[in-house]
Coordinates of C-alpha atoms in Angstrom, one line a residue:
G1 CA -86.5 -17.2 23.7
H2 CA -83.2 -16.2 22.5
R3 CA -83.3 -14.0 19.1
D4 CA -86.4 -12.1 22.2
R5 CA -83.2 -11.8 23.8
V6 CA -81.0 -10.5 21.1
M7 CA -84.1 -7.9 19.3
Q8 CA -84.4 -6.4 22.9
Q9 CA -80.9 -5.7 23.8
L10 CA -80.6 -4.0 20.1
L11 CA -83.2 -2.3 20.9
W12 CA -82.5 -0.7 24.1
R13 CA -79.5 0.6 22.8
A14 CA -80.5 1.3 20.0
R15 CA -83.3 3.6 22.3
S16 CA -80.4 4.9 24.1
P17 CA -79.4 8.3 22.7
K18 CA -76.0 8.1 24.8
L19 CA -75.2 4.7 23.4
S20 CA -75.7 4.1 19.8
C21 CA -74.1 2.7 17.8
A22 CA -63.3 -0.3 8.3
E23 CA -58.2 -3.5 7.4
A24 CA -59.1 -1.3 7.8
C25 CA -55.0 0.7 6.7
R26 CA -53.6 -2.3 7.3
N27 CA -52.4 -5.4 5.2
T28 CA -55.3 -7.0 4.1
W29 CA -53.6 -10.8 4.4
I30 CA -52.5 -13.1 7.3
R31 CA -49.5 -13.1 8.0
Q32 CA -47.1 -16.0 10.2
I33 CA -46.7 -13.1 13.0
P34 CA -46.3 -12.5 16.6
P35 CA -49.2 -13.2 18.6
R36 CA -49.5 -9.5 19.4
R37 CA -49.7 -8.2 15.9
S38 CA -53.4 -8.6 14.5
F39 CA -53.5 -9.9 11.7
G40 CA -54.6 -9.6 8.1
V41 CA -56.7 -11.4 6.2
R42 CA -68.1 -16.1 4.7
G43 CA -78.1 -19.1 4.7
L44 CA -80.0 -16.9 4.3
S45 CA -82.3 -15.5 6.6
T46 CA -84.4 -12.3 6.2
I47 CA -84.6 -8.6 7.5
S48 CA -86.2 -9.0 11.1
T49 CA -83.3 -6.8 14.0
P50 CA -83.0 -2.7 12.6
P51 CA -78.7 -1.8 12.6
L52 CA -78.1 0.5 15.4
R53 CA -77.8 3.9 14.5
S54 CA -74.3 5.6 14.4
S55 CA -73.3 8.3 16.9
F56 CA -73.0 10.4 13.5
R57 CA -76.3 11.2 13.5
A58 CA -78.1 12.8 10.5
S59 CA -79.0 16.7 10.0
T60 CA -81.3 15.6 8.1
P61 CA -82.7 12.8 7.8
L62 CA -81.9 10.2 4.9
Q63 CA -83.9 7.8 3.7
A64 CA -84.2 4.7 4.4
L65 CA -81.5 2.3 3.6
S66 CA -81.6 -1.2 2.2
L67 CA -80.2 -4.4 4.7
G68 CA -78.5 -7.1 3.1
K69 CA -79.9 -10.9 3.8
Y70 CA -77.5 -10.9 6.2
A71 CA -79.1 -8.2 8.7
D72 CA -79.9 -10.4 11.3
A73 CA -78.0 -10.8 14.4
S74 CA -79.8 -13.2 15.6
R75 CA -77.4 -15.7 13.7
Y76 CA -75.0 -14.5 14.9
I77 CA -75.2 -13.9 18.7
T78 CA -76.2 -17.1 20.1
P79 CA -76.1 -18.9 23.2
H80 CA -73.0 -21.7 21.7
P81 CA -70.4 -21.3 24.9
S82 CA -68.1 -20.0 22.5
N83 CA -69.7 -17.2 20.9
N84 CA -67.9 -13.6 21.9
I85 CA -70.1 -11.7 19.5
T86 CA -71.5 -8.3 21.0
P87 CA -75.0 -6.9 20.0
H88 CA -72.6 -3.7 18.0
I89 CA -70.5 -5.8 16.1
A90 CA -73.4 -7.8 14.5
S91 CA -76.1 -5.3 13.8
L92 CA -73.1 -3.8 11.3
V93 CA -73.4 -7.4 9.2
G94 CA -76.5 -6.6 6.7
R95 CA -74.9 -3.2 6.0
D96 CA -73.1 -3.6 2.0
L97 CA -71.4 -0.6 2.4
H98 CA -70.0 -1.8 -0.9
L99 CA -72.8 -2.8 -3.0
R100 CA -73.9 0.4 -2.5
H101 CA -73.5 2.9 -6.0
S102 CA -73.1 5.8 -4.0
H103 CA -71.1 5.0 -1.1
P104 CA -66.9 5.7 -1.3
I105 CA -66.6 1.6 -0.5
G106 CA -68.9 0.6 -3.5
I107 CA -67.4 3.9 -5.7
I108 CA -63.7 2.1 -5.2
R109 CA -65.0 -2.3 -5.6
A110 CA -66.9 -0.9 -8.3
K111 CA -64.3 0.9 -10.2
I112 CA -62.2 -2.1 -9.3
Q113 CA -64.1 -4.5 -11.3
E114 CA -64.3 -1.9 -14.5
Y115 CA -60.6 -2.9 -14.6
F116 CA -60.7 -6.2 -13.9
A117 CA -63.5 -6.7 -16.7
S118 CA -61.5 -4.7 -19.4
L119 CA -58.8 -7.5 -19.0
S120 CA -61.2 -9.6 -21.0
Q121 CA -59.8 -7.4 -23.7
T122 CA -56.7 -7.5 -23.6
T123 CA -55.6 -10.6 -22.3
G124 CA -58.9 -12.5 -22.8
T125 CA -59.5 -13.6 -18.8
D126 CA -62.7 -12.9 -17.8
Y127 CA -63.6 -12.7 -14.1
K128 CA -66.4 -14.1 -12.4
V129 CA -67.9 -11.4 -9.8
F130 CA -68.7 -12.5 -6.4
D131 CA -70.4 -9.7 -3.9
A132 CA -73.3 -11.5 -1.7
E133 CA -71.7 -14.3 0.1
D134 CA -72.5 -15.4 4.5
P135 CA -70.3 -13.3 6.5
I136 CA -70.2 -17.0 8.5
V137 CA -67.9 -19.3 7.3
T138 CA -65.5 -22.5 9.0
S139 CA -62.5 -22.4 10.6
Q140 CA -61.1 -25.3 7.6
Q141 CA -62.3 -22.8 5.0
C142 CA -60.6 -19.4 6.9
F143 CA -57.8 -21.2 7.7
D144 CA -57.3 -24.8 7.2
D145 CA -57.7 -24.1 3.5
L146 CA -54.9 -21.7 3.5
L147 CA -52.8 -22.9 5.7
I148 CA -52.8 -21.4 8.9
P149 CA -51.8 -23.4 10.9
K150 CA -53.5 -24.9 13.9
G151 CA -52.2 -22.2 17.5
H152 CA -51.9 -18.5 14.9
P153 CA -52.7 -15.4 16.9
G154 CA -55.8 -15.2 14.2
R155 CA -58.0 -18.0 15.5
E156 CA -57.9 -16.5 18.7
P157 CA -61.1 -16.1 20.2
S158 CA -59.1 -13.1 20.5
D159 CA -58.8 -12.2 17.3
T160 CA -61.7 -13.7 15.9
Y161 CA -65.6 -13.3 15.7
Y162 CA -66.8 -17.0 16.8
V163 CA -70.3 -18.4 16.6
T164 CA -69.6 -21.1 17.2
D165 CA -66.3 -23.2 18.3
S166 CA -65.6 -23.6 14.2
T167 CA -68.2 -21.3 11.8
I168 CA -66.5 -16.8 12.6
L169 CA -67.7 -14.5 10.8
R170 CA -64.9 -14.1 8.6
T171 CA -60.9 -12.6 9.6
H172 CA -60.6 -11.7 5.4
T173 CA -62.9 -12.4 1.2
S174 CA -59.7 -15.8 0.5
A175 CA -62.6 -17.7 3.3
H176 CA -64.1 -17.9 0.1
Q177 CA -61.1 -18.5 -2.4
S178 CA -61.1 -22.9 -1.7
Q179 CA -64.9 -22.9 -2.0
H180 CA -64.7 -21.1 -5.3
L181 CA -62.0 -23.1 -6.2
R182 CA -64.0 -26.6 -6.0
S183 CA -66.3 -24.9 -7.9
G184 CA -64.6 -24.9 -11.7
V185 CA -64.3 -21.4 -11.7
D186 CA -60.3 -20.3 -12.9
A187 CA -60.6 -16.9 -12.5
F188 CA -62.6 -14.1 -10.1
L189 CA -62.8 -11.7 -7.8
C190 CA -64.8 -11.8 -4.6
S191 CA -66.1 -8.8 -2.2
G192 CA -67.2 -8.7 0.9
D193 CA -67.2 -7.3 4.8
V194 CA -64.8 -8.5 7.5
Y195 CA -64.7 -8.5 11.2
R196 CA -61.7 -8.6 13.0
R197 CA -61.2 -7.7 17.1
D198 CA -58.6 -4.7 17.0
E199 CA -57.2 -1.3 18.2
I200 CA -58.7 1.4 18.7
D201 CA -58.2 4.5 16.8
A202 CA -59.1 6.8 13.6
T203 CA -57.9 4.3 10.9
H204 CA -58.9 0.9 12.6
Y205 CA -62.4 -0.4 12.7
P206 CA -63.9 -4.0 14.5
A207 CA -65.7 -4.5 10.4
F208 CA -63.9 -3.8 6.8
H209 CA -64.3 -4.9 3.4
Q210 CA -62.2 -6.3 1.8
M211 CA -61.7 -7.5 -2.5
E212 CA -59.8 -11.6 -3.2
G213 CA -58.8 -11.6 -7.0
V214 CA -58.2 -14.9 -8.6
N215 CA -56.6 -15.7 -11.6
L216 CA -56.1 -19.3 -13.0
M217 CA -53.0 -19.9 -15.2
D218 CA -54.0 -21.3 -18.7
P219 CA -52.5 -25.5 -18.4
S220 CA -50.6 -25.0 -21.7
L221 CA -48.8 -22.6 -20.5
M222 CA -47.8 -24.6 -17.4
D223 CA -46.7 -27.5 -19.6
G224 CA -44.0 -27.4 -18.9
A225 CA -44.2 -27.1 -14.7
S226 CA -46.6 -29.9 -14.5
S227 CA -44.5 -32.6 -12.5
M228 CA -42.2 -30.2 -10.6
S229 CA -43.2 -28.8 -6.5
G230 CA -41.4 -27.6 -4.2
E231 CA -38.1 -25.1 -4.9
E232 CA -37.7 -27.1 -8.2
W233 CA -41.3 -25.3 -9.2
L234 CA -40.4 -22.3 -7.4
K235 CA -37.3 -21.8 -9.2
S236 CA -38.8 -22.5 -12.4
P237 CA -39.6 -20.1 -15.7
E238 CA -43.7 -20.9 -15.2
C239 CA -43.8 -20.1 -11.6
R240 CA -41.6 -16.7 -12.7
M241 CA -44.1 -16.7 -15.5
I242 CA -47.2 -16.0 -13.5
E243 CA -45.6 -13.6 -11.4
S244 CA -44.9 -10.6 -13.9
D245 CA -48.5 -12.1 -15.0
L246 CA -49.5 -11.5 -11.3
K247 CA -47.1 -7.5 -10.6
S248 CA -48.0 -6.4 -14.0
T249 CA -51.6 -7.0 -13.8
L250 CA -52.4 -4.9 -10.4
E251 CA -50.1 -2.4 -11.1
G252 CA -52.6 -1.8 -14.0
L253 CA -55.0 -1.7 -11.4
M254 CA -52.6 0.7 -9.9
D255 CA -53.3 3.2 -12.5
H256 CA -56.4 2.7 -13.2
L257 CA -57.4 4.1 -9.7
F258 CA -54.6 6.7 -9.0
G259 CA -53.1 7.8 -12.7
P260 CA -50.6 6.2 -15.2
S261 CA -47.8 8.6 -13.7
T262 CA -47.8 6.4 -10.0
Q263 CA -44.8 5.4 -8.7
K264 CA -45.1 2.1 -7.8
R265 CA -42.3 -0.6 -5.4
W266 CA -42.0 -4.2 -4.6
N267 CA -41.3 -6.2 -1.8
E268 CA -40.9 -9.9 -0.8
D269 CA -43.7 -10.6 2.1
F270 CA -44.8 -14.7 3.7
F271 CA -48.5 -14.9 3.8
P272 CA -49.3 -18.6 4.2
F273 CA -51.0 -19.1 1.2
T274 CA -49.0 -17.7 -1.0
Q275 CA -45.3 -18.5 -2.3
P276 CA -43.4 -16.4 -3.3
S277 CA -45.6 -13.5 -1.7
F278 CA -44.9 -9.9 -2.3
E279 CA -46.2 -6.4 -1.6
L280 CA -47.0 -3.7 -3.7
E281 CA -46.7 -0.1 -2.4
I282 CA -47.8 3.5 -4.0
Y283 CA -45.0 6.5 -3.5
H284 CA -48.2 8.9 -2.4
N285 CA -48.5 11.9 -0.8
N286 CA -45.2 12.3 -0.8
E287 CA -44.7 8.8 1.5
W288 CA -44.8 4.9 -0.1
M289 CA -47.8 3.5 1.7
E290 CA -48.3 -0.4 1.5
V291 CA -51.7 -1.6 -0.9
L292 CA -51.8 -4.5 -1.6
G293 CA -50.4 -8.5 -0.3
C294 CA -50.0 -11.1 -4.0
G295 CA -48.3 -13.9 -4.6
V296 CA -48.1 -16.7 -6.7
I297 CA -51.0 -19.8 -5.3
H298 CA -49.3 -22.1 -2.6
E299 CA -48.7 -25.5 -3.8
E300 CA -50.8 -26.5 -1.1
V301 CA -53.7 -24.3 -1.7
L302 CA -54.4 -25.6 -5.3
D303 CA -54.3 -29.7 -2.8
L304 CA -57.1 -29.0 -0.7
S305 CA -58.1 -27.3 -3.4
G306 CA -58.9 -30.4 -6.1
R307 CA -57.4 -28.2 -8.6
S308 CA -53.4 -29.4 -8.0
D309 CA -53.3 -30.0 -11.9
R310 CA -53.6 -25.5 -11.8
R311 CA -50.9 -23.4 -11.2
G312 CA -51.9 -19.2 -10.8
W313 CA -51.8 -16.0 -9.1
A314 CA -54.8 -14.2 -6.2
F315 CA -54.3 -11.3 -4.7
G316 CA -56.1 -9.4 -2.0
L317 CA -56.3 -5.4 -0.6
G318 CA -58.3 -3.8 2.1
L319 CA -61.3 -1.3 1.1
E320 CA -61.1 1.1 3.7
R321 CA -57.5 1.6 2.7
L322 CA -58.0 3.2 -0.8
A323 CA -61.0 5.2 0.0
M324 CA -59.8 6.4 2.6
I325 CA -56.6 7.5 0.5
L326 CA -58.3 8.2 -2.5
F327 CA -61.5 10.3 -1.1
K328 CA -59.4 11.9 1.9
I329 CA -61.3 10.4 4.5
P330 CA -59.7 10.8 7.5
D331 CA -61.9 8.2 10.4
I332 CA -63.0 5.3 9.4
R333 CA -66.3 5.4 11.4
L334 CA -67.2 8.0 9.2
F335 CA -67.9 4.8 6.7
W336 CA -70.8 3.5 9.3
T337 CA -72.3 7.0 9.3
D338 CA -76.4 7.6 8.5
D339 CA -75.3 11.9 8.0
E340 CA -76.5 13.4 4.7
R341 CA -73.9 15.5 5.0
F342 CA -71.6 12.4 4.3
H343 CA -73.5 10.8 1.7
S344 CA -74.3 13.6 -0.2
Q345 CA -71.5 13.8 -1.2
F346 CA -70.7 11.0 -3.0
K347 CA -72.3 10.0 -6.0
E348 CA -72.2 6.6 -8.3
G349 CA -68.2 6.2 -10.4
K350 CA -67.2 9.8 -8.8
I351 CA -64.1 10.5 -7.2
V352 CA -64.5 13.7 -5.1
E353 CA -61.8 15.0 -1.5
F354 CA -65.0 15.0 1.2
R355 CA -65.1 18.2 2.8
S356 CA -64.9 17.9 6.8
Y357 CA -68.1 19.0 7.9
S358 CA -67.3 18.0 11.7
R359 CA -64.9 19.7 14.0
Y360 CA -66.0 18.8 17.7
P361 CA -64.2 18.2 20.8
P362 CA -63.1 14.8 21.9
V363 CA -63.5 14.3 26.0
F364 CA -60.7 12.4 27.6
K365 CA -60.8 9.9 30.3
D366 CA -59.0 8.0 32.2
I367 CA -59.2 4.6 33.9
A368 CA -56.1 2.0 35.3
F369 CA -57.1 -0.9 36.7
W370 CA -53.8 -3.9 37.6
T371 CA -54.6 -7.5 34.7
S372 CA -53.0 -9.9 36.8
K373 CA -52.4 -11.2 41.3
G374 CA -49.4 -11.8 41.4
E375 CA -45.7 -13.1 40.8
S376 CA -46.8 -16.5 40.3
C377 CA -49.5 -15.9 38.9
E378 CA -49.7 -15.2 34.6
S379 CA -52.1 -12.7 33.8
E380 CA -54.8 -13.9 30.7
F381 CA -55.9 -10.5 30.3
V382 CA -56.1 -10.0 26.5
E383 CA -55.9 -6.3 25.1
N384 CA -58.5 -6.8 22.5
D385 CA -61.2 -7.7 24.6
F386 CA -60.3 -4.8 26.6
F387 CA -61.1 -2.9 22.9
D388 CA -64.4 -4.8 22.5
L389 CA -65.6 -4.5 26.0
A390 CA -65.2 0.0 25.7
R391 CA -67.2 -0.3 22.0
S392 CA -69.9 -2.8 22.9
V393 CA -70.1 0.1 25.8
A394 CA -70.1 3.7 23.8
G395 CA -70.2 1.8 20.2
D396 CA -69.1 4.8 17.7
L397 CA -68.9 7.2 20.2
V398 CA -65.1 5.7 21.0
E399 CA -62.8 6.8 18.6
K400 CA -59.5 6.2 19.8
I401 CA -58.6 4.2 22.7
E402 CA -54.2 3.7 23.3
C403 CA -52.4 2.4 26.9
I404 CA -50.4 5.7 28.4
D405 CA -49.0 4.0 31.0
S406 CA -47.8 0.4 32.5
F407 CA -46.0 -1.0 35.0
S408 CA -45.0 -4.2 37.8
H409 CA -45.0 -3.5 41.2
P410 CA -42.0 -3.5 43.0
K411 CA -42.9 -5.9 46.2
T412 CA -46.5 -7.4 44.7
G413 CA -45.4 -7.9 41.6
R414 CA -48.3 -7.4 40.2
S415 CA -48.7 -5.8 36.5
S416 CA -50.6 -2.2 36.3
R417 CA -51.8 -0.7 33.1
C418 CA -54.2 2.5 32.4
Y419 CA -56.1 4.1 28.5
R420 CA -56.6 7.0 28.0
I421 CA -60.2 6.6 25.7
S422 CA -60.8 9.2 23.2
Y423 CA -64.4 10.4 23.5
R424 CA -65.7 12.1 20.3
S425 CA -69.5 12.3 18.1
M426 CA -68.6 13.8 15.0
D427 CA -72.1 15.6 14.7
R428 CA -72.1 17.1 18.0
S429 CA -70.4 18.9 21.0
L430 CA -70.8 16.0 24.2
T431 CA -71.2 16.7 27.7
N432 CA -68.7 15.2 31.0
E433 CA -71.9 14.5 31.6
E434 CA -73.1 11.9 29.6
I435 CA -69.7 10.4 29.3
D436 CA -68.8 9.8 32.5
E437 CA -72.4 7.4 32.0
L438 CA -70.5 5.9 29.7
Q439 CA -67.1 5.2 31.6
F440 CA -68.8 4.3 34.2
K441 CA -70.6 1.8 33.0
L442 CA -67.9 0.5 31.2
R443 CA -65.6 0.5 34.5
D444 CA -68.5 -1.5 35.8
E445 CA -67.3 -3.8 33.3
C446 CA -64.0 -4.2 33.2
P447 CA -64.1 -7.3 36.4
S448 CA -65.8 -9.0 33.9
L449 CA -62.3 -9.4 31.8
G450 CA -60.5 -10.0 34.9
C451 CA -59.4 -6.5 35.4
E452 CA -59.3 -4.7 39.4
L453 CA -60.2 -0.9 39.7
R454 CA -57.5 1.1 41.2

């Protein structure tokens, strides 16, 4: 049956020595963005499928890492015609890196929760913690409840992993905001793994981790704005009060993580579900770095969540981004490794600088293909589809893909692209022969995207 086919795919990939098996470094919330820029923005089951092994193999076997309750690949790869989840992606679900106390992602998650727990002493606000939500959510939760409109590029299969036509792997932890607000929770933190189809380089990975924070203000502080809406609300002292509380809270978080002398600055931004909206930057290692997006929760979001009588703020941040900065980890793929040389460096509650243990050289391969048939035929080629295909073929051995040439034929009008693929393992040297095998497999699969090899 279907489940057996999924198992066979995964087991074959896991056995193969050559096909072995995070926001990350960009804002974590959805913006109203041009179509080709990726946007930043959750059943129980038993564990029945082992994860694909990372290409970073351990020189000393690492103790078996327990999987979460959602590590069941057959939940994610379904026969539904809208399903676009690959075995590689399905193998990542349920790894629960954010819940591992001695993993960099888990350490950062715990430090943030530690800070918000301390606020009960100073502000009297108790934040409820959610960190084990189902990664499958509805499009209603992930998009509609957050005012992300139909036609937004973030809803396209080129950006989002669909289980069915109405259920997806969450693209941001904000997908749980409406359910927790409806349940009556006034202040909470929600962390988890999120999934987006995206480019391939050292700071982007199709699975990564986020944390969402929400705080509804004491109703007694909002009495003067109970009947306000629109511009009147945005100009009110109560809205400014929420903005001030939001900014002071998040500035305190940055002091907790980076130290009290950290320079910070605020920029106005746009997110569909907050108004006004902001991004926070810190000055670190001689440059300004964006670390999170936030804002006053949009009135319509509260209405859709059955909390039209309340006002408050929300923020979202990427845990990989903070971990890469604080631990000085150069490649996002490292978070998913099973290599003991990586894991042995980190201890619960401690932030230490990562010591690189690999200097293995990359192997470069180029691939060129036509993406359209002529002037009268509009190209249906989607770059993220190609990136996802490459990950499906070569897993984490793909370090980076970049377009090095594109042109249109002057006579036929056909469009062509050439991509350079960098293959690199963190724990061994790769041979041309094994990479050639992967490259030929990728070339064989490219026609499935509507491409014609050159």
